[in-house]
């Protein structure tokens, strides 16, 4: 084997080792960087801007590392040996001022974007070219993370679905989220960023989808045995398509009551899509306050009692609840 062949062999081995990784990356879908919703698009832009700003430091550091390694290598006889050199004001100014400027720009960019993309804030636009129509109310979807499935309640249409969500293209969506057991993370990369859903709490997320299609949603936080199957489809439909979808749900044979919810809340994996033609009044409040089961006191009732001094004789004697307060609070 010639000398040139021996030098070529390590390169061939490195190429062969890298090939599987390159082929694996070729199958990746860059959904996060090319989403179908305006909020997710703005988040993708933020990632790009932040990356470019950081590369302003990273690229010169990489280049200078290579430059110094080549210039001051042991075999370079032309290098200058200066054992007494220890400081350069000009170099210090460059080393500290450039990163400081980038940190200031990143902080400003992040602060503005964080407030603009506040998940609790109503949308300020449908897309970069389409403003909000003040006459169109957001589509409210109440989301319940369970073990290991997703429940979606549509109060406007009095329907509910399991492991399937639908929206109307270019109509804002107001998601209200909670969980029945462990903390979960709700994520539809094409639509909006991730947010956590926690038992006994209600979080909110506002987003929109600008293109018709079927998009993937999933739990992005490990939550136990059925984590990998905790996925659902998001149907982005036009007005007529959504009306037909809602009509399909409204024709279901079952309703979502406290009893059917309790049965649905049992742990299960890889559940089929199912529909509920009606939703019991007040069920969402009971789910959030963890009092779906008959005879269980709701968390908001407990907090009301605590705020009035507690349920004991001490609380009652210090401006606590009377019978009318208790009846008004519990709805009896």
Tab-separated table of C-alpha atoms in Angstrom:
chain	number	residue	atom	x	y	z
A	1	UNK	CA	0.000	0.000	0.000
A	2	UNK	CA	1.410	3.382	-0.977
A	3	UNK	CA	1.864	6.265	1.440
A	4	UNK	CA	-1.054	8.192	-0.096
A	5	UNK	CA	-3.322	5.145	0.295
A	6	UNK	CA	-2.390	4.852	3.961
A	7	UNK	CA	-3.302	8.508	4.498
A	8	UNK	CA	-6.623	8.025	2.712
A	9	UNK	CA	-7.767	5.064	4.810
A	10	UNK	CA	-8.557	7.001	8.046
A	11	UNK	CA	-10.708	9.431	6.049
A	12	UNK	CA	-12.656	6.568	4.510
A	13	UNK	CA	-13.233	5.041	7.935
A	14	UNK	CA	-14.465	8.359	9.326
A	15	UNK	CA	-16.826	8.783	6.369
A	16	UNK	CA	-18.177	5.273	6.835
A	17	UNK	CA	-18.797	5.894	10.539
A	18	UNK	CA	-20.580	9.211	9.899
A	19	UNK	CA	-22.744	7.896	7.047
A	20	UNK	CA	-25.418	6.227	9.266
A	21	UNK	CA	-25.834	9.427	11.281
A	22	UNK	CA	-26.168	11.540	8.138
A	23	UNK	CA	-28.738	9.105	6.720
A	24	UNK	CA	-30.695	9.180	9.978
A	25	UNK	CA	-30.806	12.977	9.977
A	26	UNK	CA	-32.015	12.953	6.374
A	27	UNK	CA	-35.300	11.481	7.584
A	28	UNK	CA	-35.916	14.186	10.194
A	29	UNK	CA	-38.826	16.580	9.731
A	30	UNK	CA	-37.927	20.122	10.731
A	31	UNK	CA	-41.485	20.866	11.861
A	32	UNK	CA	-40.344	23.283	14.550
A	33	UNK	CA	-38.578	25.424	11.963
A	34	UNK	CA	-41.338	25.206	9.333
A	35	UNK	CA	-44.663	25.109	11.228
A	36	UNK	CA	-48.210	25.714	9.990
A	37	UNK	CA	-49.225	28.248	12.647
A	38	UNK	CA	-48.260	31.897	13.148
A	39	UNK	CA	-47.312	31.612	16.825
A	40	UNK	CA	-45.058	28.629	16.134
A	41	UNK	CA	-43.556	30.544	13.176
A	42	UNK	CA	-42.662	33.468	15.418
A	43	UNK	CA	-41.050	31.053	17.863
A	44	UNK	CA	-39.035	29.550	14.993
A	45	UNK	CA	-37.890	33.044	14.011
A	46	UNK	CA	-36.778	33.650	17.589
A	47	UNK	CA	-34.653	30.473	17.457
A	48	UNK	CA	-33.024	31.657	14.216
A	49	UNK	CA	-32.292	35.181	15.526
A	50	UNK	CA	-30.827	33.834	18.773
A	51	UNK	CA	-28.692	31.291	16.906
A	52	UNK	CA	-27.312	33.919	14.516
A	53	UNK	CA	-26.425	36.210	17.411
A	54	UNK	CA	-24.611	33.416	19.217
A	55	UNK	CA	-22.747	32.416	16.063
A	56	UNK	CA	-21.228	35.908	15.987
A	57	UNK	CA	-19.082	34.717	18.903
A	58	UNK	CA	-18.902	31.002	18.174
A	59	UNK	CA	-17.628	31.204	14.588
A	60	UNK	CA	-14.740	33.609	15.301
A	61	UNK	CA	-13.726	31.498	18.333
A	62	UNK	CA	-13.638	28.358	16.191
A	63	UNK	CA	-11.697	30.164	13.468
A	64	UNK	CA	-9.196	31.658	15.933
A	65	UNK	CA	-8.711	28.304	17.655
A	66	UNK	CA	-7.715	26.747	14.331
A	67	UNK	CA	-5.592	29.802	13.470
A	68	UNK	CA	-3.651	29.714	16.761
A	69	UNK	CA	-3.185	25.959	16.565
A	70	UNK	CA	-1.696	26.268	13.081
A	71	UNK	CA	0.324	29.433	13.651
A	72	UNK	CA	1.885	28.440	16.968
A	73	UNK	CA	2.368	24.730	16.403
A	74	UNK	CA	5.711	23.337	17.400
A	75	UNK	CA	6.805	22.750	13.804
A	76	UNK	CA	6.348	26.414	12.861
A	77	UNK	CA	9.810	27.876	13.185
A	78	UNK	CA	8.664	31.384	12.225
A	79	UNK	CA	6.545	31.921	15.352
A	80	UNK	CA	7.665	34.650	17.755
A	81	UNK	CA	8.500	33.633	21.308
A	82	UNK	CA	7.479	36.404	23.773
A	83	UNK	CA	7.709	35.018	27.320
A	84	UNK	CA	7.218	38.451	28.974
A	85	UNK	CA	3.892	39.228	27.199
A	86	UNK	CA	0.905	39.035	29.538
A	87	UNK	CA	-1.680	41.680	28.653
A	88	UNK	CA	-3.276	43.608	25.785
A	89	UNK	CA	-5.859	46.341	26.401
A	90	UNK	CA	-7.102	46.164	22.822
A	91	UNK	CA	-7.548	42.401	23.042
A	92	UNK	CA	-9.387	42.694	26.376
A	93	UNK	CA	-11.775	45.271	24.892
A	94	UNK	CA	-12.635	42.943	22.007
A	95	UNK	CA	-12.915	39.852	24.229
A	96	UNK	CA	-15.359	41.509	26.651
A	97	UNK	CA	-17.257	44.066	24.569
A	98	UNK	CA	-18.451	41.763	21.766
A	99	UNK	CA	-19.963	39.072	24.040
A	100	UNK	CA	-21.450	41.792	26.266
A	101	UNK	CA	-23.114	43.432	23.267
A	102	UNK	CA	-24.494	40.076	22.123
A	103	UNK	CA	-25.844	39.296	25.613
A	104	UNK	CA	-27.596	42.680	25.687
A	105	UNK	CA	-29.136	42.048	22.258
A	106	UNK	CA	-30.196	38.512	23.241
A	107	UNK	CA	-31.741	39.792	26.468
A	108	UNK	CA	-33.711	42.479	24.631
A	109	UNK	CA	-34.828	40.073	21.915
A	110	UNK	CA	-35.910	37.456	24.444
A	111	UNK	CA	-37.725	39.975	26.655
A	112	UNK	CA	-39.739	41.389	23.756
A	113	UNK	CA	-40.533	37.952	22.297
A	114	UNK	CA	-41.474	36.493	25.695
A	115	UNK	CA	-44.102	39.173	26.238
A	116	UNK	CA	-45.298	39.075	22.634
A	117	UNK	CA	-45.703	35.282	22.734
A	118	UNK	CA	-47.167	35.055	26.238
A	119	UNK	CA	-49.216	31.809	26.163
A	120	UNK	CA	-51.945	33.406	28.326
A	121	UNK	CA	-52.306	36.486	26.116
A	122	UNK	CA	-54.907	36.703	23.365
A	123	UNK	CA	-53.472	36.630	19.859
A	124	UNK	CA	-52.672	39.985	18.298
A	125	UNK	CA	-52.756	38.674	14.724
A	126	UNK	CA	-53.704	35.643	12.649
A	127	UNK	CA	-50.566	35.845	10.506
A	128	UNK	CA	-47.993	38.405	9.442
A	129	UNK	CA	-50.421	39.693	6.799
A	130	UNK	CA	-53.776	39.045	8.498
A	131	UNK	CA	-54.971	40.966	11.556
A	132	UNK	CA	-57.371	39.657	14.190
A	133	UNK	CA	-61.064	39.871	13.305
A	134	UNK	CA	-62.673	41.408	16.388
A	135	UNK	CA	-66.007	39.811	15.443
A	136	UNK	CA	-64.611	36.265	15.652
A	137	UNK	CA	-64.335	34.776	19.138
A	138	UNK	CA	-61.535	32.270	19.807
A	139	UNK	CA	-62.460	28.601	19.680
A	140	UNK	CA	-62.280	27.402	23.284
A	141	UNK	CA	-60.934	23.893	23.825
A	142	UNK	CA	-60.666	22.418	27.310
A	143	UNK	CA	-57.850	19.879	27.397
A	144	UNK	CA	-57.474	17.147	30.011
A	145	UNK	CA	-54.263	15.101	30.179
A	146	UNK	CA	-54.953	11.602	31.480
A	147	UNK	CA	-53.064	8.328	31.854
A	148	UNK	CA	-52.394	7.904	28.918
A	149	UNK	CA	-54.711	9.774	26.604
A	150	UNK	CA	-56.002	13.260	25.857
A	151	UNK	CA	-59.575	14.485	26.382
A	152	UNK	CA	-60.789	17.555	24.469
A	153	UNK	CA	-63.999	19.340	25.481
A	154	UNK	CA	-65.658	21.907	23.203
A	155	UNK	CA	-68.063	23.947	25.379
A	156	UNK	CA	-69.285	25.979	22.385
A	157	UNK	CA	-70.491	22.806	20.652
A	158	UNK	CA	-71.221	20.706	23.774
A	159	UNK	CA	-69.069	17.836	22.522
A	160	UNK	CA	-65.928	16.032	23.648
A	161	UNK	CA	-63.358	13.822	21.958
A	162	UNK	CA	-60.599	11.473	23.016
A	163	UNK	CA	-57.231	11.533	21.205
A	164	UNK	CA	-58.427	13.822	18.433
A	165	UNK	CA	-58.597	17.591	18.254
A	166	UNK	CA	-59.976	19.820	15.495
A	167	UNK	CA	-59.656	23.537	14.796
A	168	UNK	CA	-60.798	25.981	12.147
A	169	UNK	CA	-58.115	27.411	9.866
A	170	UNK	CA	-57.263	31.034	10.702
A	171	UNK	CA	-59.510	31.056	13.793
A	172	UNK	CA	-57.739	31.707	17.106
A	173	UNK	CA	-57.787	28.772	19.523
A	174	UNK	CA	-57.880	29.282	23.286
A	175	UNK	CA	-56.714	26.129	25.020
A	176	UNK	CA	-57.399	25.635	28.724
A	177	UNK	CA	-55.419	22.729	30.123
A	178	UNK	CA	-55.335	20.580	33.222
A	179	UNK	CA	-54.379	17.023	34.199
A	180	UNK	CA	-55.961	14.321	36.318
A	181	UNK	CA	-52.805	12.771	37.776
A	182	UNK	CA	-49.141	13.491	37.026
A	183	UNK	CA	-47.838	16.589	35.308
A	184	UNK	CA	-47.998	16.408	31.508
A	185	UNK	CA	-46.705	18.574	28.677
A	186	UNK	CA	-49.007	19.475	25.789
A	187	UNK	CA	-47.230	20.104	22.488
A	188	UNK	CA	-48.410	20.658	18.906
A	189	UNK	CA	-45.192	21.782	17.128
A	190	UNK	CA	-47.026	23.058	14.041
A	191	UNK	CA	-49.349	25.233	16.083
A	192	UNK	CA	-47.788	26.633	19.235
A	193	UNK	CA	-45.131	26.013	21.844
A	194	UNK	CA	-45.241	23.480	24.656
A	195	UNK	CA	-47.012	24.125	27.941
A	196	UNK	CA	-47.486	22.024	31.067
A	197	UNK	CA	-50.791	20.668	32.330
A	198	UNK	CA	-50.980	19.951	36.067
A	199	UNK	CA	-53.583	18.365	38.305
A	200	UNK	CA	-55.589	20.880	40.308
A	201	UNK	CA	-54.454	23.771	38.100
A	202	UNK	CA	-55.567	25.396	34.853
A	203	UNK	CA	-53.042	26.674	32.356
A	204	UNK	CA	-53.801	28.470	29.105
A	205	UNK	CA	-52.350	28.478	25.627
A	206	UNK	CA	-53.379	30.588	22.638
A	207	UNK	CA	-52.521	29.637	19.069
A	208	UNK	CA	-53.727	29.305	15.501
A	209	UNK	CA	-53.247	27.076	12.465
A	210	UNK	CA	-53.016	28.820	9.090
A	211	UNK	CA	-53.121	25.823	6.745
A	212	UNK	CA	-55.508	22.912	6.334
A	213	UNK	CA	-54.091	19.515	7.187
A	214	UNK	CA	-53.554	16.922	9.870
A	215	UNK	CA	-50.871	17.736	12.419
A	216	UNK	CA	-49.339	15.768	15.255
A	217	UNK	CA	-49.788	16.506	18.928
A	218	UNK	CA	-48.227	14.602	21.791
A	219	UNK	CA	-47.090	14.585	25.407
A	220	UNK	CA	-43.535	15.921	25.413
A	221	UNK	CA	-42.813	15.185	29.077
A	222	UNK	CA	-42.218	11.628	30.276
A	223	UNK	CA	-45.202	10.564	32.369
A	224	UNK	CA	-45.068	6.813	32.780
A	225	UNK	CA	-45.748	3.548	30.978
A	226	UNK	CA	-47.957	4.843	28.158
A	227	UNK	CA	-45.908	7.964	27.391
A	228	UNK	CA	-44.867	6.914	23.874
A	229	UNK	CA	-48.500	6.287	22.859
A	230	UNK	CA	-49.888	9.528	24.268
A	231	UNK	CA	-50.358	11.122	20.854
A	232	UNK	CA	-53.254	12.672	18.957
A	233	UNK	CA	-54.102	14.170	15.568
A	234	UNK	CA	-55.011	17.830	15.149
A	235	UNK	CA	-57.368	18.400	12.224
A	236	UNK	CA	-57.145	21.920	10.766
A	237	UNK	CA	-60.356	22.312	8.755
A	238	UNK	CA	-62.290	25.012	6.949
A	239	UNK	CA	-65.649	26.164	8.338
A	240	UNK	CA	-67.635	23.516	6.477
A	241	UNK	CA	-65.206	20.750	7.360
A	242	UNK	CA	-65.251	21.657	11.049
A	243	UNK	CA	-69.051	21.787	11.056
A	244	UNK	CA	-69.140	18.279	9.583
A	245	UNK	CA	-66.598	17.076	12.157
A	246	UNK	CA	-68.640	18.568	15.008
A	247	UNK	CA	-71.801	16.973	13.626
A	248	UNK	CA	-70.074	13.584	13.676
A	249	UNK	CA	-69.260	14.063	17.363
A	250	UNK	CA	-72.790	15.285	18.109
A	251	UNK	CA	-74.215	12.079	16.655
A	252	UNK	CA	-72.248	9.874	19.074
A	253	UNK	CA	-74.238	7.515	21.272
A	254	UNK	CA	-72.542	8.433	24.559
A	255	UNK	CA	-72.317	11.567	26.674
A	256	UNK	CA	-69.506	12.791	28.918
A	257	UNK	CA	-70.903	12.717	32.441
A	258	UNK	CA	-69.223	12.375	35.805
A	259	UNK	CA	-69.685	8.605	35.620
A	260	UNK	CA	-68.334	8.220	32.075
A	261	UNK	CA	-65.430	10.529	32.945
A	262	UNK	CA	-64.552	8.370	35.953
A	263	UNK	CA	-64.514	5.298	33.697
A	264	UNK	CA	-62.462	7.115	31.061
A	265	UNK	CA	-59.984	8.267	33.693
A	266	UNK	CA	-58.775	4.711	34.330
A	267	UNK	CA	-55.202	4.201	33.034
A	268	UNK	CA	-55.122	2.809	29.478
A	269	UNK	CA	-52.690	2.874	26.580
A	270	UNK	CA	-53.185	3.511	22.850
A	271	UNK	CA	-56.913	4.301	23.065
A	272	UNK	CA	-58.901	4.702	19.867
A	273	UNK	CA	-60.478	8.030	18.945
A	274	UNK	CA	-63.922	8.379	20.507
A	275	UNK	CA	-66.627	11.057	20.629
A	276	UNK	CA	-69.150	12.281	23.195
A	277	UNK	CA	-72.363	13.970	22.064
A	278	UNK	CA	-72.895	15.978	25.241
A	279	UNK	CA	-70.976	17.221	28.277
A	280	UNK	CA	-72.439	17.458	31.777
A	281	UNK	CA	-72.786	21.012	33.073
A	282	UNK	CA	-69.968	22.066	35.388
A	283	UNK	CA	-67.789	19.063	34.556
A	284	UNK	CA	-64.733	21.136	33.611
A	285	UNK	CA	-64.799	22.954	36.972
A	286	UNK	CA	-65.005	19.625	38.766
A	287	UNK	CA	-62.107	18.190	36.744
A	288	UNK	CA	-59.874	21.190	37.493
A	289	UNK	CA	-60.836	21.146	41.179
A	290	UNK	CA	-60.416	17.367	41.434
A	291	UNK	CA	-63.930	16.656	42.672
A	292	UNK	CA	-65.556	14.633	39.890
A	293	UNK	CA	-66.227	11.761	42.282
A	294	UNK	CA	-69.466	12.150	44.216
A	295	UNK	CA	-68.923	13.318	47.798
A	296	UNK	CA	-65.464	14.807	47.186
A	297	UNK	CA	-64.981	18.440	48.227
A	298	UNK	CA	-63.693	20.652	45.425
A	299	UNK	CA	-60.386	22.452	45.811
A	300	UNK	CA	-61.964	25.880	45.269
A	301	UNK	CA	-64.366	25.113	48.132
A	302	UNK	CA	-61.415	24.168	50.361
A	303	UNK	CA	-59.614	27.395	49.478
A	304	UNK	CA	-62.748	29.421	50.177
A	305	UNK	CA	-63.057	27.789	53.601
A	306	UNK	CA	-59.372	28.415	54.332
A	307	UNK	CA	-59.650	32.068	53.288
A	308	UNK	CA	-62.493	32.484	55.774
A	309	UNK	CA	-60.476	31.102	58.656
A	310	UNK	CA	-60.988	27.386	58.282
A	311	UNK	CA	-63.918	25.070	58.827
A	312	UNK	CA	-63.568	24.759	62.601
A	313	UNK	CA	-65.271	26.734	65.342
A	314	UNK	CA	-62.482	29.316	65.236
A	315	UNK	CA	-63.122	30.068	61.586
A	316	UNK	CA	-66.852	30.267	62.042
A	317	UNK	CA	-66.489	32.716	64.944
A	318	UNK	CA	-64.179	35.020	62.967
A	319	UNK	CA	-66.362	35.997	60.043
A	320	UNK	CA	-66.422	32.492	58.563
A	321	UNK	CA	-69.072	30.955	56.365
A	322	UNK	CA	-72.681	30.794	57.255
A	323	UNK	CA	-75.139	28.354	55.738
A	324	UNK	CA	-75.892	30.737	52.859
A	325	UNK	CA	-72.186	31.035	51.943
A	326	UNK	CA	-71.798	27.262	51.877
A	327	UNK	CA	-74.888	26.780	49.752
A	328	UNK	CA	-73.839	29.452	47.276
A	329	UNK	CA	-70.342	28.000	46.993
A	330	UNK	CA	-71.424	24.405	46.427
A	331	UNK	CA	-74.373	25.237	44.227
A	332	UNK	CA	-76.962	23.677	46.594
